[in-house]
Each structure stands twice: as C-alpha cells, then as structure tokens.
mmCIF file of N, CA, C and O in Angstrom:
data_model
loop_
_atom_site.group_PDB
_atom_site.id
_atom_site.type_symbol
_atom_site.label_atom_id
_atom_site.label_comp_id
_atom_site.label_asym_id
_atom_site.label_seq_id
_atom_site.Cartn_x
_atom_site.Cartn_y
_atom_site.Cartn_z
ATOM 1 N N MET E 1 -8.725 -32.586 26.103
ATOM 2 C CA MET E 1 -8.097 -31.695 25.123
ATOM 3 C C MET E 1 -6.487 -32.025 25.008
ATOM 4 O O MET E 1 -5.938 -32.163 25.910
ATOM 5 N N THR E 2 -5.964 -32.025 23.869
ATOM 6 C CA THR E 2 -4.667 -32.124 23.644
ATOM 7 C C THR E 2 -3.831 -31.009 23.529
ATOM 8 O O THR E 2 -4.250 -30.213 22.897
ATOM 9 N N THR E 3 -2.643 -31.010 24.162
ATOM 10 C CA THR E 3 -1.803 -29.892 24.098
ATOM 11 C C THR E 3 -0.376 -30.269 23.371
ATOM 12 O O THR E 3 -0.199 -31.431 22.996
ATOM 13 N N LEU E 4 0.293 -29.274 22.846
ATOM 14 C CA LEU E 4 1.446 -29.551 22.195
ATOM 15 C C LEU E 4 2.611 -29.732 23.031
ATOM 16 O O LEU E 4 3.726 -29.836 22.496
ATOM 17 N N ARG E 5 2.408 -29.434 24.219
ATOM 18 C CA ARG E 5 3.506 -29.581 25.320
ATOM 19 C C ARG E 5 4.017 -31.042 25.218
ATOM 20 O O ARG E 5 3.592 -31.926 25.230
ATOM 21 N N GLY E 6 5.496 -30.976 24.959
ATOM 22 C CA GLY E 6 6.250 -32.253 24.933
ATOM 23 C C GLY E 6 6.368 -32.520 23.546
ATOM 24 O O GLY E 6 7.084 -33.484 23.258
ATOM 25 N N TYR E 7 5.728 -32.096 22.702
ATOM 26 C CA TYR E 7 5.932 -32.419 20.953
ATOM 27 C C TYR E 7 6.671 -31.336 20.586
ATOM 28 O O TYR E 7 7.476 -31.721 19.330
ATOM 29 N N ILE E 8 6.852 -30.096 20.844
ATOM 30 C CA ILE E 8 7.466 -28.989 20.353
ATOM 31 C C ILE E 8 8.558 -28.670 21.166
ATOM 32 O O ILE E 8 8.370 -28.259 22.321
ATOM 33 N N ASP E 9 9.839 -28.522 20.656
ATOM 34 C CA ASP E 9 10.854 -27.875 21.369
ATOM 35 C C ASP E 9 10.991 -26.373 21.165
ATOM 36 O O ASP E 9 11.095 -25.895 20.073
ATOM 37 N N PRO E 10 10.687 -25.838 22.355
ATOM 38 C CA PRO E 10 10.524 -24.104 22.060
ATOM 39 C C PRO E 10 11.948 -23.572 21.420
ATOM 40 O O PRO E 10 11.893 -22.412 20.926
ATOM 41 N N ARG E 11 12.809 -24.161 21.568
ATOM 42 C CA ARG E 11 14.228 -23.631 21.238
ATOM 43 C C ARG E 11 14.185 -23.790 19.484
ATOM 44 O O ARG E 11 15.046 -23.085 18.899
ATOM 45 N N GLN E 12 13.234 -24.769 18.941
ATOM 46 C CA GLN E 12 13.483 -24.750 17.611
ATOM 47 C C GLN E 12 12.414 -23.849 16.850
ATOM 48 O O GLN E 12 12.239 -24.039 15.714
ATOM 49 N N VAL E 13 11.492 -23.262 17.513
ATOM 50 C CA VAL E 13 10.384 -22.587 17.055
ATOM 51 C C VAL E 13 10.903 -21.086 16.677
ATOM 52 O O VAL E 13 11.522 -20.314 17.389
ATOM 53 N N ALA E 14 10.742 -20.939 15.328
ATOM 54 C CA ALA E 14 11.237 -19.437 14.855
ATOM 55 C C ALA E 14 10.163 -18.328 14.974
ATOM 56 O O ALA E 14 9.018 -18.677 15.010
ATOM 57 N N VAL E 15 10.540 -17.311 15.322
ATOM 58 C CA VAL E 15 9.594 -16.224 15.690
ATOM 59 C C VAL E 15 9.507 -15.354 14.436
ATOM 60 O O VAL E 15 10.498 -15.056 13.758
ATOM 61 N N ALA E 16 8.197 -15.333 14.014
ATOM 62 C CA ALA E 16 7.852 -14.549 12.771
ATOM 63 C C ALA E 16 8.228 -13.015 12.917
ATOM 64 O O ALA E 16 8.010 -12.640 14.093
ATOM 65 N N PRO E 17 8.779 -12.451 11.830
ATOM 66 C CA PRO E 17 8.738 -10.846 11.713
ATOM 67 C C PRO E 17 7.504 -10.287 12.265
ATOM 68 O O PRO E 17 6.460 -10.742 11.845
ATOM 69 N N PRO E 18 7.441 -9.182 12.852
ATOM 70 C CA PRO E 18 6.262 -8.447 12.967
ATOM 71 C C PRO E 18 5.425 -7.969 11.625
ATOM 72 O O PRO E 18 6.241 -7.838 10.750
ATOM 73 N N ALA E 19 4.149 -8.104 11.747
ATOM 74 C CA ALA E 19 3.365 -7.621 10.394
ATOM 75 C C ALA E 19 3.677 -6.250 10.028
ATOM 76 O O ALA E 19 3.897 -5.485 10.947
ATOM 77 N N ARG E 20 3.986 -5.994 8.782
ATOM 78 C CA ARG E 20 3.915 -4.724 8.114
ATOM 79 C C ARG E 20 2.569 -3.888 8.341
ATOM 80 O O ARG E 20 1.708 -4.284 7.512
ATOM 81 N N THR E 21 2.487 -2.949 9.067
ATOM 82 C CA THR E 21 1.294 -2.238 8.973
ATOM 83 C C THR E 21 1.140 -1.048 8.233
ATOM 84 O O THR E 21 2.329 -0.375 8.361
ATOM 85 N N PRO E 22 0.321 -0.747 7.485
ATOM 86 C CA PRO E 22 0.184 0.386 6.473
ATOM 87 C C PRO E 22 0.400 1.544 7.579
ATOM 88 O O PRO E 22 -0.264 1.639 8.560
ATOM 89 N N ARG E 23 0.912 2.702 7.051
ATOM 90 C CA ARG E 23 1.081 3.915 7.839
ATOM 91 C C ARG E 23 0.656 4.999 6.794
ATOM 92 O O ARG E 23 1.112 4.975 5.624
ATOM 93 N N PRO E 24 0.076 6.148 7.232
ATOM 94 C CA PRO E 24 0.034 7.274 6.392
ATOM 95 C C PRO E 24 1.337 7.771 5.627
ATOM 96 O O PRO E 24 2.431 7.721 6.231
ATOM 97 N N VAL E 25 1.150 8.349 4.709
ATOM 98 C CA VAL E 25 2.224 8.762 3.808
ATOM 99 C C VAL E 25 2.513 10.368 4.100
ATOM 100 O O VAL E 25 1.580 11.107 3.974
ATOM 101 N N PRO E 26 3.750 10.573 4.827
ATOM 102 C CA PRO E 26 3.767 12.059 5.181
ATOM 103 C C PRO E 26 4.097 12.881 3.794
ATOM 104 O O PRO E 26 4.529 12.182 2.919
ATOM 105 N N PHE E 27 4.173 14.234 3.929
ATOM 106 C CA PHE E 27 4.288 14.961 2.781
ATOM 107 C C PHE E 27 5.691 14.845 2.245
ATOM 108 O O PHE E 27 5.762 14.760 1.024
ATOM 109 N N GLU E 28 6.773 14.812 3.189
ATOM 110 C CA GLU E 28 8.104 14.544 2.661
ATOM 111 C C GLU E 28 8.464 13.258 2.228
ATOM 112 O O GLU E 28 9.681 13.111 2.087
ATOM 113 N N ALA E 29 7.742 12.275 2.225
ATOM 114 C CA ALA E 29 7.860 10.845 2.092
ATOM 115 C C ALA E 29 8.502 10.646 0.526
ATOM 116 O O ALA E 29 7.808 11.438 -0.224
ATOM 117 N N THR E 30 9.432 9.659 0.356
ATOM 118 C CA THR E 30 9.550 9.211 -0.914
ATOM 119 C C THR E 30 8.891 7.902 -1.138
ATOM 120 O O THR E 30 9.117 6.900 -0.561
ATOM 121 N N VAL E 31 7.588 7.926 -2.067
ATOM 122 C CA VAL E 31 6.817 7.030 -2.330
ATOM 123 C C VAL E 31 6.815 6.302 -3.452
ATOM 124 O O VAL E 31 6.242 5.158 -3.693
ATOM 125 N N LEU E 32 7.551 7.094 -4.454
ATOM 126 C CA LEU E 32 7.506 6.416 -5.920
ATOM 127 C C LEU E 32 7.899 5.067 -5.887
ATOM 128 O O LEU E 32 9.128 4.709 -5.322
ATOM 129 N N GLY E 33 7.305 4.234 -6.397
ATOM 130 C CA GLY E 33 7.328 2.675 -6.593
ATOM 131 C C GLY E 33 7.018 1.878 -5.371
ATOM 132 O O GLY E 33 6.969 0.777 -5.440
ATOM 133 N N ALA E 34 6.727 2.617 -4.308
ATOM 134 C CA ALA E 34 6.115 1.840 -3.113
ATOM 135 C C ALA E 34 4.773 1.305 -3.029
ATOM 136 O O ALA E 34 3.946 1.788 -3.810
ATOM 137 N N ARG E 35 4.536 0.063 -2.516
ATOM 138 C CA ARG E 35 3.211 -0.338 -2.450
ATOM 139 C C ARG E 35 2.415 0.390 -1.460
ATOM 140 O O ARG E 35 2.887 0.643 -0.436
ATOM 141 N N VAL E 36 1.133 0.731 -1.797
ATOM 142 C CA VAL E 36 0.491 1.551 -1.205
ATOM 143 C C VAL E 36 -1.085 0.848 -0.904
ATOM 144 O O VAL E 36 -1.361 0.076 -1.858
ATOM 145 N N VAL E 37 -1.753 1.305 0.144
ATOM 146 C CA VAL E 37 -3.144 0.974 0.305
ATOM 147 C C VAL E 37 -4.021 2.045 0.199
ATOM 148 O O VAL E 37 -3.410 3.200 0.845
ATOM 149 N N LEU E 38 -4.860 2.048 -0.640
ATOM 150 C CA LEU E 38 -5.858 3.340 -0.872
ATOM 151 C C LEU E 38 -7.062 3.227 -0.113
ATOM 152 O O LEU E 38 -7.618 2.071 0.190
ATOM 153 N N ILE E 39 -7.427 4.230 0.569
ATOM 154 C CA ILE E 39 -8.654 4.306 1.378
ATOM 155 C C ILE E 39 -9.924 4.772 0.636
ATOM 156 O O ILE E 39 -9.773 6.034 0.221
ATOM 157 N N LEU E 40 -10.806 4.194 0.317
ATOM 158 C CA LEU E 40 -11.979 4.579 -0.197
ATOM 159 C C LEU E 40 -13.166 5.027 0.698
ATOM 160 O O LEU E 40 -13.585 3.863 1.319
ATOM 161 N N VAL E 41 -13.633 6.050 1.035
ATOM 162 C CA VAL E 41 -14.619 6.562 1.836
ATOM 163 C C VAL E 41 -15.812 6.484 1.253
ATOM 164 O O VAL E 41 -16.128 7.584 0.299
ATOM 165 N N ASP E 42 -16.949 6.033 1.781
ATOM 166 C CA ASP E 42 -18.260 6.129 1.192
ATOM 167 C C ASP E 42 -18.955 7.420 1.949
ATOM 168 O O ASP E 42 -19.007 7.509 2.906
ATOM 169 N N ASP E 43 -19.350 8.382 0.949
ATOM 170 C CA ASP E 43 -19.747 9.710 1.641
ATOM 171 C C ASP E 43 -21.181 9.531 2.210
ATOM 172 O O ASP E 43 -21.249 10.356 3.362
ATOM 173 N N VAL E 44 -21.882 8.575 1.973
ATOM 174 C CA VAL E 44 -23.298 8.361 2.421
ATOM 175 C C VAL E 44 -23.172 7.862 3.777
ATOM 176 O O VAL E 44 -23.597 8.203 4.862
ATOM 177 N N THR E 45 -22.485 6.574 3.859
ATOM 178 C CA THR E 45 -22.431 5.981 5.182
ATOM 179 C C THR E 45 -21.058 6.157 6.165
ATOM 180 O O THR E 45 -21.270 5.880 7.165
ATOM 181 N N GLY E 46 -20.194 6.824 5.424
ATOM 182 C CA GLY E 46 -19.084 7.116 6.274
ATOM 183 C C GLY E 46 -18.086 5.786 6.375
ATOM 184 O O GLY E 46 -17.137 5.880 7.091
ATOM 185 N N ARG E 47 -18.606 4.682 5.857
ATOM 186 C CA ARG E 47 -17.635 3.642 5.870
ATOM 187 C C ARG E 47 -16.503 3.755 4.899
ATOM 188 O O ARG E 47 -16.664 4.311 3.971
ATOM 189 N N SER E 48 -15.506 3.012 5.108
ATOM 190 C CA SER E 48 -14.461 2.820 4.308
ATOM 191 C C SER E 48 -13.792 1.399 4.036
ATOM 192 O O SER E 48 -14.136 0.583 4.552
ATOM 193 N N ARG E 49 -13.395 1.408 2.748
ATOM 194 C CA ARG E 49 -12.779 0.283 2.182
ATOM 195 C C ARG E 49 -11.374 0.424 2.048
ATOM 196 O O ARG E 49 -10.870 1.437 1.734
ATOM 197 N N TYR E 50 -10.572 -0.687 1.887
ATOM 198 C CA TYR E 50 -9.214 -0.588 1.662
ATOM 199 C C TYR E 50 -8.957 -1.117 0.345
ATOM 200 O O TYR E 50 -9.308 -2.513 0.034
ATOM 201 N N LEU E 51 -8.261 -0.764 -0.558
ATOM 202 C CA LEU E 51 -8.042 -1.207 -1.751
ATOM 203 C C LEU E 51 -6.389 -1.562 -1.770
ATOM 204 O O LEU E 51 -5.619 -0.657 -1.734
ATOM 205 N N ARG E 52 -6.076 -2.681 -2.040
ATOM 206 C CA ARG E 52 -4.704 -3.007 -2.028
ATOM 207 C C ARG E 52 -4.241 -3.436 -3.510
ATOM 208 O O ARG E 52 -5.021 -3.295 -4.399
ATOM 209 N N ASP E 53 -2.853 -3.628 -3.631
ATOM 210 C CA ASP E 53 -2.403 -4.082 -4.772
ATOM 211 C C ASP E 53 -2.077 -2.858 -5.689
ATOM 212 O O ASP E 53 -2.320 -3.012 -6.772
ATOM 213 N N TYR E 54 -1.680 -1.723 -5.055
ATOM 214 C CA TYR E 54 -1.402 -0.642 -5.994
ATOM 215 C C TYR E 54 -0.098 -0.165 -5.644
ATOM 216 O O TYR E 54 0.537 -0.488 -4.504
ATOM 217 N N ARG E 55 0.441 0.700 -6.668
ATOM 218 C CA ARG E 55 1.867 1.177 -6.475
ATOM 219 C C ARG E 55 1.815 2.694 -6.513
ATOM 220 O O ARG E 55 0.932 3.214 -7.511
ATOM 221 N N ALA E 56 2.663 3.299 -6.018
ATOM 222 C CA ALA E 56 2.737 4.889 -6.233
ATOM 223 C C ALA E 56 3.584 5.128 -7.412
ATOM 224 O O ALA E 56 4.575 4.629 -7.856
ATOM 225 N N THR E 57 2.781 5.868 -8.444
ATOM 226 C CA THR E 57 3.500 6.448 -9.719
ATOM 227 C C THR E 57 4.301 7.749 -9.482
ATOM 228 O O THR E 57 4.727 8.413 -10.437
ATOM 229 N N SER E 58 4.207 8.544 -8.470
ATOM 230 C CA SER E 58 4.704 9.809 -8.317
ATOM 231 C C SER E 58 5.129 9.839 -6.829
ATOM 232 O O SER E 58 4.634 9.110 -5.977
ATOM 233 N N GLU E 59 5.798 11.102 -6.495
ATOM 234 C CA GLU E 59 5.997 11.468 -5.128
ATOM 235 C C GLU E 59 4.552 12.370 -4.707
ATOM 236 O O GLU E 59 3.793 12.433 -5.540
ATOM 237 N N VAL E 60 4.556 12.551 -3.428
ATOM 238 C CA VAL E 60 3.479 13.408 -3.139
ATOM 239 C C VAL E 60 3.613 14.662 -3.569
ATOM 240 O O VAL E 60 4.651 15.481 -3.515
ATOM 241 N N VAL E 61 2.627 15.262 -4.367
ATOM 242 C CA VAL E 61 2.844 16.574 -4.942
ATOM 243 C C VAL E 61 1.487 17.326 -4.628
ATOM 244 O O VAL E 61 0.348 16.823 -4.007
ATOM 245 N N THR E 62 1.463 18.421 -5.129
ATOM 246 C CA THR E 62 0.200 19.395 -4.688
ATOM 247 C C THR E 62 -0.341 19.712 -6.097
ATOM 248 O O THR E 62 0.227 19.906 -7.160
ATOM 249 N N ASP E 63 -1.609 19.377 -6.283
ATOM 250 C CA ASP E 63 -2.389 19.573 -7.622
ATOM 251 C C ASP E 63 -2.816 21.244 -7.583
ATOM 252 O O ASP E 63 -2.449 21.883 -6.786
ATOM 253 N N GLY E 64 -3.594 21.459 -8.756
ATOM 254 C CA GLY E 64 -3.807 22.820 -9.008
ATOM 255 C C GLY E 64 -4.753 23.426 -7.972
ATOM 256 O O GLY E 64 -4.806 24.630 -7.898
ATOM 257 N N ALA E 65 -5.554 22.495 -7.272
ATOM 258 C CA ALA E 65 -6.310 23.103 -6.256
ATOM 259 C C ALA E 65 -5.658 23.320 -4.893
ATOM 260 O O ALA E 65 -6.215 23.523 -3.910
ATOM 261 N N GLY E 66 -4.551 22.725 -4.791
ATOM 262 C CA GLY E 66 -3.831 23.118 -3.608
ATOM 263 C C GLY E 66 -3.889 21.679 -2.710
ATOM 264 O O GLY E 66 -3.576 21.741 -1.660
ATOM 265 N N THR E 67 -4.354 20.600 -3.211
ATOM 266 C CA THR E 67 -4.642 19.568 -2.588
ATOM 267 C C THR E 67 -3.355 18.399 -2.628
ATOM 268 O O THR E 67 -2.883 18.411 -4.012
ATOM 269 N N ARG E 68 -2.894 17.819 -1.493
ATOM 270 C CA ARG E 68 -1.659 16.867 -1.699
ATOM 271 C C ARG E 68 -2.327 15.635 -2.138
ATOM 272 O O ARG E 68 -3.158 15.072 -1.831
ATOM 273 N N VAL E 69 -1.629 15.312 -3.302
ATOM 274 C CA VAL E 69 -2.070 13.922 -4.183
ATOM 275 C C VAL E 69 -0.891 13.195 -4.341
ATOM 276 O O VAL E 69 0.418 13.341 -4.328
ATOM 277 N N VAL E 70 -1.098 11.858 -4.777
ATOM 278 C CA VAL E 70 -0.101 10.928 -5.055
ATOM 279 C C VAL E 70 -0.600 10.179 -6.201
ATOM 280 O O VAL E 70 -1.767 9.690 -6.265
ATOM 281 N N GLY E 71 0.259 9.913 -7.171
ATOM 282 C CA GLY E 71 -0.279 9.257 -8.357
ATOM 283 C C GLY E 71 -0.098 7.743 -7.968
ATOM 284 O O GLY E 71 0.744 7.384 -7.521
ATOM 285 N N VAL E 72 -1.251 6.951 -8.373
ATOM 286 C CA VAL E 72 -1.238 5.614 -8.088
ATOM 287 C C VAL E 72 -1.785 4.775 -9.171
ATOM 288 O O VAL E 72 -2.476 5.362 -10.292
ATOM 289 N N ALA E 73 -1.491 3.618 -9.365
ATOM 290 C CA ALA E 73 -1.734 2.613 -10.504
ATOM 291 C C ALA E 73 -1.875 1.322 -10.028
ATOM 292 O O ALA E 73 -1.210 0.939 -9.034
ATOM 293 N N PRO E 74 -2.716 0.434 -10.453
ATOM 294 C CA PRO E 74 -2.773 -1.013 -10.028
ATOM 295 C C PRO E 74 -1.469 -1.456 -10.258
ATOM 296 O O PRO E 74 -0.572 -1.172 -11.165
ATOM 297 N N GLU E 75 -0.932 -2.493 -9.270
ATOM 298 C CA GLU E 75 0.330 -2.968 -9.452
ATOM 299 C C GLU E 75 0.877 -3.742 -10.628
ATOM 300 O O GLU E 75 1.936 -3.579 -11.008
ATOM 301 N N ARG E 76 -0.231 -4.430 -11.404
ATOM 302 C CA ARG E 76 0.115 -5.066 -12.535
ATOM 303 C C ARG E 76 0.449 -3.982 -13.575
ATOM 304 O O ARG E 76 1.352 -4.197 -14.454
ATOM 305 N N ASP E 77 -0.187 -2.781 -13.756
ATOM 306 C CA ASP E 77 0.146 -1.907 -14.821
ATOM 307 C C ASP E 77 1.516 -1.208 -14.452
ATOM 308 O O ASP E 77 2.198 -0.733 -15.169
ATOM 309 N N TRP E 78 1.714 -0.901 -13.171
ATOM 310 C CA TRP E 78 3.223 -0.381 -12.484
ATOM 311 C C TRP E 78 3.992 -1.250 -13.115
ATOM 312 O O TRP E 78 5.103 -0.712 -13.562
ATOM 313 N N TYR E 79 3.997 -2.523 -12.793
ATOM 314 C CA TYR E 79 5.276 -3.573 -13.345
ATOM 315 C C TYR E 79 5.270 -3.419 -14.661
ATOM 316 O O TYR E 79 6.412 -3.492 -15.239
ATOM 317 N N ALA E 80 4.172 -3.547 -15.611
ATOM 318 C CA ALA E 80 4.436 -3.505 -17.061
ATOM 319 C C ALA E 80 5.223 -2.254 -17.348
ATOM 320 O O ALA E 80 6.131 -2.341 -18.437
ATOM 321 N N TRP E 81 4.798 -1.110 -16.873
ATOM 322 C CA TRP E 81 5.477 0.251 -17.000
ATOM 323 C C TRP E 81 6.780 0.307 -16.568
ATOM 324 O O TRP E 81 7.736 0.600 -17.261
ATOM 325 N N SER E 82 7.232 -0.201 -15.442
ATOM 326 C CA SER E 82 8.585 -0.105 -14.844
ATOM 327 C C SER E 82 9.407 -1.061 -15.679
ATOM 328 O O SER E 82 10.590 -0.967 -15.868
ATOM 329 N N LEU E 83 9.146 -2.167 -16.202
ATOM 330 C CA LEU E 83 9.841 -3.294 -16.828
ATOM 331 C C LEU E 83 10.013 -2.632 -18.267
ATOM 332 O O LEU E 83 11.038 -2.899 -18.781
ATOM 333 N N ALA E 84 9.073 -1.962 -18.740
ATOM 334 C CA ALA E 84 9.208 -1.519 -20.244
ATOM 335 C C ALA E 84 10.072 -0.668 -20.408
ATOM 336 O O ALA E 84 11.216 -0.645 -21.121
ATOM 337 N N SER E 85 10.210 0.592 -19.693
ATOM 338 C CA SER E 85 11.051 1.628 -19.798
ATOM 339 C C SER E 85 10.892 2.585 -18.957
ATOM 340 O O SER E 85 11.867 3.583 -18.809
ATOM 341 N N ARG E 86 9.705 3.035 -18.394
ATOM 342 C CA ARG E 86 9.294 4.065 -17.361
ATOM 343 C C ARG E 86 9.334 5.427 -18.198
ATOM 344 O O ARG E 86 9.562 6.389 -17.665
ATOM 345 N N ASP E 87 9.208 5.427 -19.468
ATOM 346 C CA ASP E 87 9.027 6.618 -20.503
ATOM 347 C C ASP E 87 7.500 7.174 -20.076
ATOM 348 O O ASP E 87 6.656 6.372 -20.078
ATOM 349 N N GLY E 88 7.610 8.476 -20.016
ATOM 350 C CA GLY E 88 6.257 8.976 -19.790
ATOM 351 C C GLY E 88 5.546 8.672 -18.674
ATOM 352 O O GLY E 88 6.154 8.167 -17.492
ATOM 353 N N ASP E 89 4.271 8.844 -18.392
ATOM 354 C CA ASP E 89 3.467 8.468 -17.308
ATOM 355 C C ASP E 89 3.076 6.931 -17.339
ATOM 356 O O ASP E 89 2.853 6.552 -18.487
ATOM 357 N N CYS E 90 2.862 6.668 -15.998
ATOM 358 C CA CYS E 90 2.484 5.030 -16.179
ATOM 359 C C CYS E 90 0.886 5.155 -16.538
ATOM 360 O O CYS E 90 0.109 5.904 -16.126
ATOM 361 N N PRO E 91 0.762 4.046 -17.523
ATOM 362 C CA PRO E 91 -0.650 3.812 -17.740
ATOM 363 C C PRO E 91 -1.789 3.749 -16.754
ATOM 364 O O PRO E 91 -1.117 3.004 -15.690
ATOM 365 N N HIS E 92 -2.884 3.900 -16.970
ATOM 366 C CA HIS E 92 -3.867 3.703 -15.958
ATOM 367 C C HIS E 92 -3.521 4.471 -14.514
ATOM 368 O O HIS E 92 -4.217 4.085 -13.424
ATOM 369 N N SER E 93 -2.771 5.343 -14.430
ATOM 370 C CA SER E 93 -2.476 6.119 -13.078
ATOM 371 C C SER E 93 -3.573 7.170 -12.892
ATOM 372 O O SER E 93 -4.029 7.718 -13.806
ATOM 373 N N GLU E 94 -3.760 7.322 -11.580
ATOM 374 C CA GLU E 94 -4.776 8.375 -11.249
ATOM 375 C C GLU E 94 -4.244 8.914 -10.030
ATOM 376 O O GLU E 94 -3.401 8.458 -9.373
ATOM 377 N N LEU E 95 -4.534 10.266 -9.731
ATOM 378 C CA LEU E 95 -4.192 10.829 -8.468
ATOM 379 C C LEU E 95 -5.391 10.405 -7.484
ATOM 380 O O LEU E 95 -6.523 10.534 -7.663
ATOM 381 N N TRP E 96 -4.583 10.426 -6.197
ATOM 382 C CA TRP E 96 -5.310 10.042 -4.928
ATOM 383 C C TRP E 96 -4.913 10.953 -3.954
ATOM 384 O O TRP E 96 -3.784 11.065 -3.789
ATOM 385 N N PRO E 97 -6.071 11.352 -3.136
ATOM 386 C CA PRO E 97 -5.472 12.402 -1.996
ATOM 387 C C PRO E 97 -4.622 11.557 -1.215
ATOM 388 O O PRO E 97 -4.730 10.487 -0.761
ATOM 389 N N ALA E 98 -3.425 12.345 -0.891
ATOM 390 C CA ALA E 98 -2.300 11.829 0.021
ATOM 391 C C ALA E 98 -2.815 11.256 1.314
ATOM 392 O O ALA E 98 -2.379 10.421 1.654
ATOM 393 N N GLU E 99 -3.760 12.012 1.873
ATOM 394 C CA GLU E 99 -4.094 11.552 3.189
ATOM 395 C C GLU E 99 -5.094 10.202 3.235
ATOM 396 O O GLU E 99 -5.187 9.527 4.231
ATOM 397 N N LEU E 100 -5.310 9.820 1.974
ATOM 398 C CA LEU E 100 -5.847 8.467 1.736
ATOM 399 C C LEU E 100 -5.176 7.530 1.290
ATOM 400 O O LEU E 100 -5.500 6.394 0.755
ATOM 401 N N VAL E 101 -3.780 7.674 1.197
ATOM 402 C CA VAL E 101 -2.819 6.621 0.730
ATOM 403 C C VAL E 101 -1.797 6.278 1.985
ATOM 404 O O VAL E 101 -1.200 7.139 2.578
ATOM 405 N N TRP E 102 -1.836 4.939 2.132
ATOM 406 C CA TRP E 102 -1.009 4.670 3.160
ATOM 407 C C TRP E 102 0.021 3.543 2.391
ATOM 408 O O TRP E 102 -0.137 2.942 1.788
ATOM 409 N N ALA E 103 1.329 3.896 2.864
ATOM 410 C CA ALA E 103 2.441 3.061 2.459
ATOM 411 C C ALA E 103 2.493 1.711 3.233
ATOM 412 O O ALA E 103 2.323 1.696 4.291
ATOM 413 N N GLU E 104 2.747 0.517 2.587
ATOM 414 C CA GLU E 104 2.756 -0.661 3.173
ATOM 415 C C GLU E 104 4.537 -0.948 3.472
ATOM 416 O O GLU E 104 5.326 -0.180 2.927
#
C-alpha cells in the first residue's frame, strides 16, 4: 500500500472551510433572497426528501390559517425576477411551511 507521506508537505496543505449545514429558519429570521432547502415529507411512508436550488421570496409570515410560511421559488425564477425589477411577486412563487424551510 502506498502512502503520501514524504510526498506532501503538511505546511502547504490548505484547510477547507467547514461545510455550510442547512439550519431551520427561526420566526424572526431575515430570509428574503436566501438560498433555502425545502423538506418534502411523504405522509404515507414518513420519509422526507430535500429539494435544493430554491430562494426565499418573502420573510417568515403567518398565513390566514395561522401557519408560519415562507414564500419560495426555484432559483432560476428568483434570479430572473430579481434582475428584472422585483416589481410585484416573484413568478412561480409558492408558500411553504416555515418549519420545513431550512436556510443554507
């Protein structure tokens, strides 16, 4: 088995920054424009999937039913909206339960 000992000078190895771990969005957080991960839970199996490449199009708000929600849109739509003018609501935006939105 070959090792790298003797081939790499440890003083010249750069340490990578720690990975950015998604974290839950608290109620008072400012998330507008932040990259977010959406959690999609299958009610039948209880398994969850993570949907990436989304941006928050609103802050955390309370809808008419009293549920905390965040407006989210696919990143490509968010960029098109933000570069154009940001007038009105972002196209293809939808409300997602805040406890299932994690900020990157």
